[in-house]
XYZ file of C-alpha atoms in Angstrom:
366
model
C 78.631 123.541 82.740
C 75.278 124.732 81.390
C 72.562 122.074 81.291
C 70.261 122.080 78.254
C 66.901 120.443 78.829
C 64.960 118.527 76.194
C 62.984 121.592 75.131
C 66.137 123.671 74.630
C 67.648 120.880 72.553
C 64.419 120.542 70.610
C 64.391 124.193 69.622
C 68.067 124.067 68.665
C 67.404 121.039 66.463
C 64.428 122.701 64.797
C 66.483 125.816 64.083
C 69.422 123.873 62.647
C 67.118 121.643 60.582
C 65.280 124.641 59.057
C 62.082 123.520 60.786
C 61.580 126.493 63.092
C 61.309 128.955 60.217
C 61.217 128.022 56.559
C 64.444 129.205 54.948
C 64.999 131.260 51.814
C 67.964 129.107 50.792
C 68.506 127.805 47.260
C 67.785 124.073 47.085
C 71.448 123.161 46.575
C 72.491 125.179 49.627
C 69.758 123.555 51.714
C 70.910 120.045 50.767
C 74.467 121.024 51.694
C 73.413 122.656 54.973
C 71.487 119.531 56.010
C 74.510 117.317 55.177
C 72.253 115.538 52.712
C 68.809 114.049 53.070
C 67.901 110.455 53.696
C 66.647 109.207 50.327
C 66.100 105.477 50.683
C 62.546 106.179 49.573
C 63.236 108.225 46.426
C 60.363 110.726 46.732
C 60.880 111.574 50.406
C 63.427 114.404 49.956
C 60.734 116.454 48.212
C 58.312 116.769 51.165
C 61.366 117.053 53.407
C 62.536 120.151 51.571
C 58.999 121.520 51.162
C 58.699 121.569 54.960
C 61.982 123.470 55.255
C 62.078 125.970 52.372
C 59.862 128.848 51.320
C 58.439 128.539 47.804
C 60.172 125.196 47.227
C 59.863 124.119 43.591
C 60.393 120.338 43.246
C 61.554 120.821 39.654
C 64.647 122.567 41.033
C 65.709 119.429 42.883
C 65.046 117.259 39.822
C 67.125 119.663 37.731
C 69.996 119.427 40.220
C 69.928 115.636 39.892
C 69.980 115.637 36.106
C 72.631 118.385 36.085
C 74.796 116.176 38.355
C 75.024 118.775 41.119
C 73.361 116.455 43.635
C 73.529 112.663 43.633
C 71.900 109.662 45.260
C 74.445 107.367 46.854
C 75.103 104.957 49.718
C 76.849 107.000 52.382
C 75.930 107.712 56.017
C 74.931 104.522 57.855
C 75.129 102.704 54.474
C 71.730 104.140 53.614
C 70.926 105.989 50.412
C 71.338 109.738 50.832
C 70.802 112.678 48.543
C 73.962 114.792 48.852
C 75.716 117.470 46.879
C 78.283 116.324 44.343
C 80.972 118.296 46.186
C 80.181 116.486 49.422
C 80.173 112.984 47.959
C 83.549 113.628 46.339
C 84.965 114.926 49.621
C 83.346 112.414 51.994
C 83.113 109.091 50.175
C 86.610 107.765 50.892
C 86.206 108.534 54.603
C 83.179 106.209 54.676
C 84.813 103.293 52.820
C 85.731 101.173 55.842
C 82.347 101.614 57.509
C 80.502 100.740 54.308
C 82.494 97.511 53.907
C 81.973 96.475 57.512
C 78.230 97.076 57.314
C 77.878 94.936 54.195
C 79.998 92.228 55.806
C 77.791 92.439 58.887
C 74.976 91.102 56.703
C 76.864 88.876 54.256
C 80.061 87.828 56.043
C 79.429 84.115 55.543
C 78.485 84.454 51.878
C 81.526 86.651 51.120
C 84.017 84.503 52.998
C 86.921 83.847 50.647
C 86.048 86.692 48.266
C 89.029 89.029 47.954
C 87.691 92.618 48.120
C 90.405 93.970 45.874
C 89.740 91.383 43.173
C 85.978 91.931 43.412
C 86.392 95.696 43.166
C 88.648 95.356 40.121
C 86.165 93.041 38.423
C 83.305 95.446 39.122
C 85.266 98.458 37.867
C 86.025 96.620 34.642
C 82.327 95.944 34.067
C 81.393 99.603 34.680
C 84.407 101.085 32.893
C 82.463 101.907 29.726
C 80.160 104.246 31.672
C 77.039 102.291 30.798
C 74.763 102.246 33.873
C 73.699 98.882 35.237
C 71.291 97.639 37.846
C 72.752 95.848 40.827
C 71.570 92.420 39.579
C 73.129 93.095 36.169
C 76.451 94.069 37.736
C 76.398 91.085 40.088
C 75.632 88.634 37.281
C 78.553 90.034 35.292
C 81.021 88.987 38.017
C 79.185 86.021 39.568
C 80.894 83.346 37.468
C 84.134 84.095 39.298
C 82.553 83.714 42.751
C 79.571 81.381 42.239
C 79.365 80.331 45.892
C 78.822 83.874 47.133
C 75.589 84.475 45.269
C 74.672 87.556 43.255
C 72.982 89.578 46.010
C 75.971 89.690 48.400
C 78.332 90.435 45.504
C 76.091 93.200 44.217
C 75.612 94.795 47.633
C 79.332 94.767 48.321
C 80.075 96.343 44.946
C 77.512 99.145 44.769
C 77.295 100.002 48.462
C 80.899 99.596 49.565
C 83.759 98.685 47.238
C 82.894 100.965 44.322
C 82.024 104.659 44.708
C 78.754 104.629 42.778
C 75.690 106.798 42.324
C 72.099 105.948 41.464
C 71.233 107.660 38.207
C 68.126 109.614 37.197
C 65.300 109.148 36.453
C 65.452 107.452 39.879
C 64.681 110.166 42.407
C 63.105 112.690 40.050
C 59.884 114.411 41.118
C 56.798 112.208 40.777
C 58.766 109.660 38.761
C 59.039 105.935 39.340
C 62.174 104.280 38.020
C 64.427 101.368 38.813
C 67.895 101.711 40.273
C 70.814 101.958 37.844
C 74.360 102.516 39.018
C 77.399 104.237 37.548
C 80.801 105.015 38.982
C 81.079 108.445 40.565
C 84.135 109.056 38.384
C 82.069 108.438 35.239
C 79.036 110.453 36.327
C 80.864 113.445 37.839
C 83.990 113.363 35.716
C 86.486 113.006 38.566
C 87.563 110.506 41.161
C 86.585 110.884 44.804
C 89.125 112.696 46.946
C 91.739 110.304 48.373
C 92.131 109.984 52.138
C 94.827 112.003 53.877
C 98.150 110.165 54.054
C 99.803 112.213 56.818
C 97.762 110.786 59.695
C 95.512 113.826 59.916
C 91.783 113.614 59.376
C 90.605 116.817 57.686
C 87.467 115.136 56.343
C 86.587 113.837 59.791
C 86.969 117.312 61.229
C 84.841 118.765 58.431
C 82.153 116.179 59.166
C 82.135 117.147 62.854
C 81.720 120.835 62.029
C 79.053 120.191 59.412
C 77.155 117.837 61.712
C 77.087 120.327 64.561
C 75.945 123.057 62.173
C 72.917 120.980 61.179
C 72.270 118.916 64.329
C 74.036 120.392 67.352
C 74.342 120.582 70.267
C 75.062 116.868 70.242
C 77.055 114.130 71.921
C 79.740 112.065 70.240
C 77.307 109.140 70.268
C 74.836 111.245 68.273
C 77.507 112.075 65.699
C 78.351 108.394 65.370
C 74.661 107.451 65.019
C 74.276 109.964 62.188
C 77.230 108.989 60.027
C 77.960 105.443 61.174
C 81.661 106.202 61.575
C 83.350 104.971 64.728
C 86.728 106.617 64.080
C 85.937 110.262 64.808
C 87.169 110.740 68.434
C 90.478 112.110 67.149
C 88.652 114.613 64.952
C 86.493 115.690 67.890
C 89.578 116.045 70.088
C 91.341 118.135 67.456
C 88.400 120.549 67.348
C 87.706 120.847 71.087
C 89.481 124.173 71.311
C 86.968 125.769 68.947
C 83.840 124.128 70.408
C 81.672 124.862 73.429
C 80.367 122.188 75.780
C 77.044 121.683 77.563
C 75.360 118.834 79.386
C 71.948 117.356 78.873
C 69.623 116.308 81.672
C 71.171 112.823 81.659
C 74.633 114.259 82.238
C 75.959 113.585 78.732
C 78.468 116.058 77.334
C 77.105 117.925 74.320
C 79.404 119.764 71.930
C 78.510 122.671 69.702
C 79.822 125.498 67.581
C 79.987 128.666 69.690
C 77.976 130.897 67.360
C 75.369 128.347 66.251
C 71.705 129.166 66.997
C 70.295 127.955 70.299
C 66.864 129.569 70.487
C 65.032 130.313 73.696
C 63.169 127.151 74.770
C 59.943 129.160 74.787
C 60.187 129.937 71.073
C 56.948 128.832 69.373
C 57.372 125.882 67.001
C 55.084 125.521 63.968
C 53.470 122.295 62.829
C 55.755 120.484 60.391
C 55.192 117.345 58.298
C 58.338 115.202 58.023
C 58.996 112.491 55.439
C 59.965 108.904 56.150
C 63.388 108.385 57.741
C 64.011 112.109 58.204
C 67.435 112.852 59.661
C 65.939 115.359 62.095
C 65.070 112.188 64.007
C 67.520 109.557 62.729
C 70.508 111.899 63.102
C 70.776 111.237 66.836
C 71.485 108.343 69.151
C 69.342 109.996 71.815
C 66.209 110.999 69.920
C 64.278 112.060 73.020
C 64.727 115.714 72.096
C 62.165 115.259 69.304
C 60.350 111.924 69.766
C 59.096 110.090 72.847
C 60.742 106.749 73.583
C 57.338 105.072 73.235
C 57.239 106.180 69.589
C 60.925 105.730 68.768
C 60.172 102.694 66.609
C 58.302 104.899 64.141
C 61.561 106.576 63.120
C 62.998 103.332 61.765
C 59.726 101.878 60.464
C 59.398 104.355 57.609
C 56.456 106.239 59.117
C 55.997 109.850 58.074
C 55.463 111.968 61.166
C 53.956 115.307 62.177
C 55.657 117.657 64.625
C 53.377 119.583 66.969
C 55.149 122.015 69.288
C 58.375 120.551 67.911
C 57.734 116.934 68.870
C 56.388 113.898 67.019
C 52.649 113.905 67.725
C 51.115 112.058 64.753
C 51.819 110.020 61.655
C 50.600 110.840 58.164
C 49.958 109.044 54.909
C 48.412 109.898 51.548
C 45.289 108.165 50.266
C 43.759 109.258 46.932
C 45.367 112.710 47.096
C 44.157 113.133 50.687
C 46.624 113.608 53.530
C 45.467 111.406 56.414
C 46.790 112.289 59.871
C 46.665 109.814 62.754
C 47.408 111.456 66.119
C 49.594 109.626 68.597
C 48.281 111.663 71.532
C 45.372 113.965 72.268
C 45.559 117.161 70.231
C 43.898 120.375 71.306
C 41.311 121.962 69.046
C 43.854 124.623 68.055
C 46.483 121.991 67.294
C 44.037 120.007 65.160
C 43.254 123.141 63.190
C 46.915 123.954 62.504
C 47.653 120.308 61.654
C 44.734 120.337 59.197
C 45.947 123.588 57.644
C 49.506 122.346 57.136
C 48.227 118.952 55.985
C 46.077 120.597 53.353
C 49.077 122.548 52.104
C 51.098 119.324 51.944
C 48.282 117.618 50.008
C 48.272 120.482 47.525
C 52.045 120.243 47.094
C 52.096 116.479 46.585
C 49.152 116.496 44.161
C 50.454 119.315 42.005
C 47.783 121.647 43.413
C 44.978 119.296 42.377
C 43.789 118.556 45.915
C 44.069 120.125 49.351
C 42.069 117.426 51.099
C 43.137 116.442 54.598
C 41.564 114.191 57.220
C 42.664 114.267 60.848
C 41.587 111.124 62.651
C 40.302 111.100 66.191
C 42.917 111.326 68.925
C 43.606 108.114 70.860
C 41.655 107.731 74.080
């Protein structure tokens, strides 16, 4: 079985994540290709797409949100993702059990004795008129029935697990700050989410495996599970084995992939790329060593924006007064510093609406 080293996996990831060459895809197609974008921080999908698409216009993404063609919702890993409306309708029911278990993992004691079916029915009744509510407003509307639970656990269970909901604009629009208001997916999109299969098959699980490998492969089953949070996909993987190819990584793990998916030569040059906080190019794997050193792994869950140099995390970046500030994590060559400064200036221009292209690259450590 062919062994793929970390550099080969890195270049495959960059190609699948549209980070090796900026793509000419429409914004909607890019969101679908990436299986959604992590959107816990509402502005982060914009720099994420800017780093992946040629001539990205942030107004296009805002327009897709207001036109209800993409939505913000709790989905993979119970985190807020920006996904296409088609995908949330197809995938939401498959995530129900995981979403409930993750909320219970935090609030099991507080929700002890609360019947999920009764809570869901009460929440649906409150939202039935289509009027969007914040999570505290929804929780207060049902709290009298379960006073011991407390509003926060009730609200989290409702909006992140029991009820298929979306976060409505203006939350998530370009350069807009707004609170979180929820509505039922059925109210916002005009149809209920697709029901789960009743014949014992798992077509959605199989679709998730294919879509994941398209955007993240080659990858191990543990990587797939880390991306979506679902534990019940071994049967879907088994059902698809006949159409997949297998490799091994340097640790001996089996990696699965689609046979015709891009796996560039490991020597392919990789451009500097600025990634937003919580980008799935990093979080979408259990073994993140293909793109980030273990010593810096904590950055991927701490909300740090990172810079890829030669395809790997080499710096963090922030914005101060319309200036992109880059802090290297290792020594950068003079050429690397120049390309980081050039890309950082372009990012500053994008984020400031072309009012500033200022960038400052701090001294390398040591």
